[in-house]
Tab-separated table of C-alpha atoms in Angstrom:
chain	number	residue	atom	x	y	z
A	261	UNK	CA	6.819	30.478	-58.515
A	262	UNK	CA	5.429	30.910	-55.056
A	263	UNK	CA	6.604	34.624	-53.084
A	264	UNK	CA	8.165	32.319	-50.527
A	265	UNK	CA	10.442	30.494	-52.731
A	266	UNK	CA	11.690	33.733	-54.489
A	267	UNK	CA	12.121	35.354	-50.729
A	268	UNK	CA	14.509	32.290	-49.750
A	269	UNK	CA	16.463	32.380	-52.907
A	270	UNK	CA	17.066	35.872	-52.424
A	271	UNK	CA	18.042	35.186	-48.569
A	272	UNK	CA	20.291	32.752	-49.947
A	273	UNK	CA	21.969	34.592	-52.823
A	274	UNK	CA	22.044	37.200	-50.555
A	275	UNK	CA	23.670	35.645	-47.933
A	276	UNK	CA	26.547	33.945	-50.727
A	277	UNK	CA	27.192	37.582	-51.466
A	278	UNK	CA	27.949	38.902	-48.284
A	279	UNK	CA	29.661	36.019	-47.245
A	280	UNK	CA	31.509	35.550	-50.250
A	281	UNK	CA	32.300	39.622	-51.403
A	282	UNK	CA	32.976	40.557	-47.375
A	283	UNK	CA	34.579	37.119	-46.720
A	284	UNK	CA	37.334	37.732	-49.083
A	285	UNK	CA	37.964	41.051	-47.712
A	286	UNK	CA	37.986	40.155	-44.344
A	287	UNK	CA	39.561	36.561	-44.586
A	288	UNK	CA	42.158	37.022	-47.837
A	289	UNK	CA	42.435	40.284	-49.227
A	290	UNK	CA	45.925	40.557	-47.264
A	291	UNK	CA	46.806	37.144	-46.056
A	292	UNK	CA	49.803	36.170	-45.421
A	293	UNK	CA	50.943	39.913	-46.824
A	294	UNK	CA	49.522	40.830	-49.645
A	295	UNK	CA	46.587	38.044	-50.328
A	296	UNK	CA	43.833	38.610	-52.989
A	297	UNK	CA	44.163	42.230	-52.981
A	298	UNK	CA	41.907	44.695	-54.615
A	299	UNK	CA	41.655	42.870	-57.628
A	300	UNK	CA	40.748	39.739	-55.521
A	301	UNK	CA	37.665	41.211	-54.028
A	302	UNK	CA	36.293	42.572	-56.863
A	303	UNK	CA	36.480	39.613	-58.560
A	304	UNK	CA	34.932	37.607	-55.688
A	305	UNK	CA	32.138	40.092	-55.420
A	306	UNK	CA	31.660	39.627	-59.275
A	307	UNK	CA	31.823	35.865	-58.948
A	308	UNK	CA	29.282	35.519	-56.277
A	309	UNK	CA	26.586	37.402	-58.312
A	310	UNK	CA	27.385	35.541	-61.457
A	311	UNK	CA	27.063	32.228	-59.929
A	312	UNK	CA	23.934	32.960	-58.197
A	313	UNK	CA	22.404	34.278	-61.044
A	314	UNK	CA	22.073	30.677	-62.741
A	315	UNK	CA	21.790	29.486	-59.885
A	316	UNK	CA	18.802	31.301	-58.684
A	317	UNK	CA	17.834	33.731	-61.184
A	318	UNK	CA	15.438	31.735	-62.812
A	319	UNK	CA	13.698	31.468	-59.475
A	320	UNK	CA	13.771	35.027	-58.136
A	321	UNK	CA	15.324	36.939	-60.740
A	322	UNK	CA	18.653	37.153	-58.403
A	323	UNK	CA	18.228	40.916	-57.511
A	324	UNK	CA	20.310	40.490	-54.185
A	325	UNK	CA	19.951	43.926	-53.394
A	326	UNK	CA	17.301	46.245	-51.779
A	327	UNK	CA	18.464	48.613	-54.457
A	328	UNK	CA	18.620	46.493	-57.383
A	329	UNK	CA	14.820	45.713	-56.525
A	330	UNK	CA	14.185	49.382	-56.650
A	331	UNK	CA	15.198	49.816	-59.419
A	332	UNK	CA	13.482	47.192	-61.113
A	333	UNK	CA	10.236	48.487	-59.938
A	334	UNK	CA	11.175	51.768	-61.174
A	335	UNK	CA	11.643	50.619	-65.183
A	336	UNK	CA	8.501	47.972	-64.653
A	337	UNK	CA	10.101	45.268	-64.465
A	338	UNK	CA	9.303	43.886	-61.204
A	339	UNK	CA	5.831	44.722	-58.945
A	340	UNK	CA	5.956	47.386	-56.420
A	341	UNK	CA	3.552	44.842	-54.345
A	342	UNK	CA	6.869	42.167	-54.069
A	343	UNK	CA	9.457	45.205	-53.394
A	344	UNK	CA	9.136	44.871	-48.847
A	345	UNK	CA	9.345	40.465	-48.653
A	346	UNK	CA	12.101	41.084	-51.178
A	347	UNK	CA	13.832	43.564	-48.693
A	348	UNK	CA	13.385	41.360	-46.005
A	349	UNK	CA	14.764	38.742	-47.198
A	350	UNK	CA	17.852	40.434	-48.701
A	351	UNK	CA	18.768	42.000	-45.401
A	352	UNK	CA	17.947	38.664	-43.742
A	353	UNK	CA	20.535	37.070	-45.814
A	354	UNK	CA	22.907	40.070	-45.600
A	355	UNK	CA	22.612	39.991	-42.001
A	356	UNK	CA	22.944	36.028	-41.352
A	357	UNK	CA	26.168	36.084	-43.745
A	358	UNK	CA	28.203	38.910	-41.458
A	359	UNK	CA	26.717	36.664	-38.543
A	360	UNK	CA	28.846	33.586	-40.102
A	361	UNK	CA	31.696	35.787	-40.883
A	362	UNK	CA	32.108	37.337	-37.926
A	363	UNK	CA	32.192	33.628	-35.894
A	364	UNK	CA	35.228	32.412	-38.574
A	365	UNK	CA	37.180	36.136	-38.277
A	366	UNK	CA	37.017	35.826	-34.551
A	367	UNK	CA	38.317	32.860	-34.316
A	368	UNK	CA	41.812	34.291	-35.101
A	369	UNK	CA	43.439	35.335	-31.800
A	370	UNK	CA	43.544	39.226	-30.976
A	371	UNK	CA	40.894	39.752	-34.155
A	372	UNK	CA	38.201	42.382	-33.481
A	373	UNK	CA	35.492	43.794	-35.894
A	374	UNK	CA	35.657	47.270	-34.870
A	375	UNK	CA	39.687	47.144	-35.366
A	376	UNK	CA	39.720	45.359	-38.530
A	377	UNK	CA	36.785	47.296	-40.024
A	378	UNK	CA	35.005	43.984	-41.235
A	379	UNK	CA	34.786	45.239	-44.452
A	380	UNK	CA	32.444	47.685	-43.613
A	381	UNK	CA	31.535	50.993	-45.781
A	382	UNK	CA	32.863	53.979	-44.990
A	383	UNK	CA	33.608	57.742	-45.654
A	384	UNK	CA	35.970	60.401	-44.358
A	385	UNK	CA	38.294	58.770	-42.039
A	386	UNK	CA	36.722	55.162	-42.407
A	387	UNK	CA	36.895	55.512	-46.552
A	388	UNK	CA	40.155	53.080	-47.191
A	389	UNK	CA	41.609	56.250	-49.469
A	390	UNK	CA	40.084	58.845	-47.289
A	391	UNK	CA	37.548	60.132	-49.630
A	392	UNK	CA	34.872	62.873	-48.611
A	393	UNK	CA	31.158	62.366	-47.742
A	394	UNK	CA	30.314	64.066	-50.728
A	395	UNK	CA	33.000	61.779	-52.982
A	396	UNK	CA	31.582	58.635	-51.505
A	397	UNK	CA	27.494	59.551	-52.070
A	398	UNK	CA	28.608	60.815	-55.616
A	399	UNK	CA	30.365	57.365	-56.311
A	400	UNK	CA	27.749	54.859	-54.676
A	401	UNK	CA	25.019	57.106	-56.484
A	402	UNK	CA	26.215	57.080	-60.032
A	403	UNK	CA	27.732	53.778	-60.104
A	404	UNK	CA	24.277	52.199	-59.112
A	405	UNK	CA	22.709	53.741	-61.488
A	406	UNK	CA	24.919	52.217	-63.787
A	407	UNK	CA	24.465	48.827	-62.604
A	408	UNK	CA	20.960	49.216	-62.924
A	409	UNK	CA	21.327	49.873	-66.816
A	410	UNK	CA	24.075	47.037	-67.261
A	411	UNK	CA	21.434	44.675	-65.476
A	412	UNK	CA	17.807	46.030	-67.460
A	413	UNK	CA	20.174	46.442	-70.557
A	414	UNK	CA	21.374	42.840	-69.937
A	415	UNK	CA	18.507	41.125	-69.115
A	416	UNK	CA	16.053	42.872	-72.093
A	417	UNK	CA	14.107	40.509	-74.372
A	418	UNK	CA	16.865	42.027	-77.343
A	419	UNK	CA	19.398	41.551	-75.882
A	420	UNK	CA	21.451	38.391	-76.633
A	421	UNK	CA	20.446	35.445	-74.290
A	422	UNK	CA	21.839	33.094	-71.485
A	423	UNK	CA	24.440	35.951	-71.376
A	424	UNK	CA	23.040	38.247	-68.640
A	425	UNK	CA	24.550	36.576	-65.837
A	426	UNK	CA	28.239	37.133	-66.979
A	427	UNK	CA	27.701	40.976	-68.124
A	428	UNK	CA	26.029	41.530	-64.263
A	429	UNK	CA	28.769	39.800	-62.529
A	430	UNK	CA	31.210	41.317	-64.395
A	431	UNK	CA	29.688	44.695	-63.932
A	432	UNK	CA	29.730	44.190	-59.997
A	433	UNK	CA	33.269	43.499	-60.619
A	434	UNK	CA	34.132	46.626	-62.356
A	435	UNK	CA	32.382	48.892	-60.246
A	436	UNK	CA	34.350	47.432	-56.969
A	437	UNK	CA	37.856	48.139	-58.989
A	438	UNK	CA	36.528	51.508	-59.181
A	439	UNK	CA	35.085	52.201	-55.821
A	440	UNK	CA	36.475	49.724	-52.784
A	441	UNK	CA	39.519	53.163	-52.464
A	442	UNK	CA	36.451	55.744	-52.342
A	443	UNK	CA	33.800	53.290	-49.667
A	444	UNK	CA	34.866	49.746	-49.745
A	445	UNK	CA	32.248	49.457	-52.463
A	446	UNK	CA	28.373	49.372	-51.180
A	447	UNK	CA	26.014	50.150	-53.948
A	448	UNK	CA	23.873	47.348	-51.748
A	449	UNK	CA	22.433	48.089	-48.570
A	450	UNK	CA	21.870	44.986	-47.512
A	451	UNK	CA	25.828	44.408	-48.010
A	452	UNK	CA	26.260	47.451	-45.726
A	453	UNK	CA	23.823	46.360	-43.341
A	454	UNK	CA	25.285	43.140	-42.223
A	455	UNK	CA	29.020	44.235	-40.865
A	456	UNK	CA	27.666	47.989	-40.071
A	457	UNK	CA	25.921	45.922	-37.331
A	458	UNK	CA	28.933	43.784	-36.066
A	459	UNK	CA	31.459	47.121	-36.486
A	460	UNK	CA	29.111	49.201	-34.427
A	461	UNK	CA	29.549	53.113	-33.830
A	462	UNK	CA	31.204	54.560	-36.515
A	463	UNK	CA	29.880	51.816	-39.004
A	464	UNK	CA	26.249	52.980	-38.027
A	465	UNK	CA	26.684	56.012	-37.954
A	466	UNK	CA	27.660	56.252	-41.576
A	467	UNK	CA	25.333	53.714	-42.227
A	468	UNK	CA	22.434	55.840	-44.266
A	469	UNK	CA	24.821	57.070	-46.971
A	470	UNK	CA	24.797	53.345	-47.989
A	471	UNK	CA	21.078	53.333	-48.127
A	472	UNK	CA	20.150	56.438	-49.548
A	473	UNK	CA	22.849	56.779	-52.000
A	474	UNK	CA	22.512	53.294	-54.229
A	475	UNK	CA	18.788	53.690	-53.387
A	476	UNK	CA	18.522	56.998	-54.871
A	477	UNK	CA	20.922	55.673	-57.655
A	478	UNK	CA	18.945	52.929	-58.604
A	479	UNK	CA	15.906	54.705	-59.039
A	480	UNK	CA	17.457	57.027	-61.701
A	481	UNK	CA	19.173	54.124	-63.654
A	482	UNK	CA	15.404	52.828	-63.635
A	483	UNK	CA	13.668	55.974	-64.875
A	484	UNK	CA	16.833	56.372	-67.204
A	485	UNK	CA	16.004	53.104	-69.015
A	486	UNK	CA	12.018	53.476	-68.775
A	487	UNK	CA	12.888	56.550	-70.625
A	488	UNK	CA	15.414	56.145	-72.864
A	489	UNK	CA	15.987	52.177	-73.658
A	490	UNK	CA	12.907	50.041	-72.985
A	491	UNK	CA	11.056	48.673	-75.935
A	492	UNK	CA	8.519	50.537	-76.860
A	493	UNK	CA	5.176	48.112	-76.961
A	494	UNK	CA	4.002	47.297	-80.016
A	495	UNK	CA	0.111	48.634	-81.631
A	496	UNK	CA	-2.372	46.208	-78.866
A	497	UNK	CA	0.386	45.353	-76.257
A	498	UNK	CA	0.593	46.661	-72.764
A	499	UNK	CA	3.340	48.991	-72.597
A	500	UNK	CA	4.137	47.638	-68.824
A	501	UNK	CA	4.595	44.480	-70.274
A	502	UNK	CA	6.681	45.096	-73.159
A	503	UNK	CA	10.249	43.961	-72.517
A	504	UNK	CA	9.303	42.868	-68.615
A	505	UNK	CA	12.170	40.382	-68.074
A	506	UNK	CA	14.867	40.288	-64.970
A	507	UNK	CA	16.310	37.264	-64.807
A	508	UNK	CA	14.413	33.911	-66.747
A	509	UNK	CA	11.281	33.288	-64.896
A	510	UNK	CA	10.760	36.182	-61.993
A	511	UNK	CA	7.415	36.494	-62.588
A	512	UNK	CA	5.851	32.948	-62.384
């Protein structure tokens, strides 16, 4: 599969997250009164990885997140020489998806993004619960790291198969029930990116614990599993090689 292809299936998947994940938040998590809810979101944020994942994971390997990418290149799974198109194209999908949002939510009389909050990830005083700095980079941290192990764990050549899709998605899911309180859930920049833009000020501002954080996070759930989990290669086999599966097909 040609780079280009991957790239716009992760633009795409990327974009369905972001609309779908921030676009229940924004659009139904309280409608008329109390809407979709907590429980609502998460699940929609779960959903729109799941159905991406067969939809494009045998394409691009349906990372749909700079961080998720990271960490992939971190256990070997993924090259290090795909890791900047793949950010690109993430954030371009990220970024088009808040674009789209933000032209439905304003379309609702008195509706601003900066009042509403968009969805966008916060700490402090902009962290739904109110929830430290140091609260919010220890959540986004350690939960990405676990999503990086549910995914690698998920998607190894042991573990049981056609099932990888509904452990990630349902992964996503759980970490959102855990987290939207503490941040509104990140542990993607490229989710953060898109409404951080469209909030403005404080959004921005607070922007680079939503970067470094799952960043940092995914890196150790990737050097966790190189250590600990990957299969070993066996006697003549490339040890880069052994186990080096994402999602079906990333690497043709």
């Amino acid at each position: 599969m040609g780079l280009l292809k991957k790239c716009s299936a992760e633009a795409v998947g990327t974009f369905w997250l972001v609309f779908g994940g921030c676009g229940s938040a924004v659009l139904a998590a309280g409608f008329p009164e109390v809407g979709i809810g907590l429980l609502g979101v998460s699940l929609a944020f779960g959903l729109t990885v799941l159905t991406m994942a067969f939809a494009i994971g045998h394409i691009s390997g349906c990372h749909l997140n700079p961080a998720v990418t990271l960490g992939l290149v971190v256990a070997k799974r993924f090259p290090a020489a795909e890791l900047g198109p793949y950010w690109l194209s993430q954030l371009a999908g990220g970024i088009a998806a808040a674009a789209v949002l933000f032209v439905i939510a304003s379309g609702q009389a008195d509706w601003s993004a900066a009042e509403s909050g968009f969805a966008a990830n916060g700490f402090g005083e902009h962290s739904p619960g109110g929830f430290t700095l140091v609260a919010a980079l220890t959540a986004e941290f350690v939960l990405t790291a676990m999503f990086l192990l549910v995914i690698l764990g998920a998607t190894d050549v042991r573990a049981p198969k056609g099932f990888a899709p509904i452990a990630i998605g349902l992964g996503l899911t759980l970490i959102h029930l855990i987290s939207i309180p503490v941040t509104n859930t990140s542990v993607n920049p490229a989710r953060s990116t898109g409404p951080a833009l469209f909030v403005g000020g404080w959004a921005i501002m607070q922007l680079w614990l939503f970067w470094v954080a799952p960043l940092a996070g995914a890196a150790a759930g990737g050097l966790l599993h190189l250590g600990f989990f990957a299969q070993e290669a066996e006697e003549g086999e490339d040890a880069v090689n052994a186990g080096k599966v994402v999602l079906p097909n990333t690497e043709a």
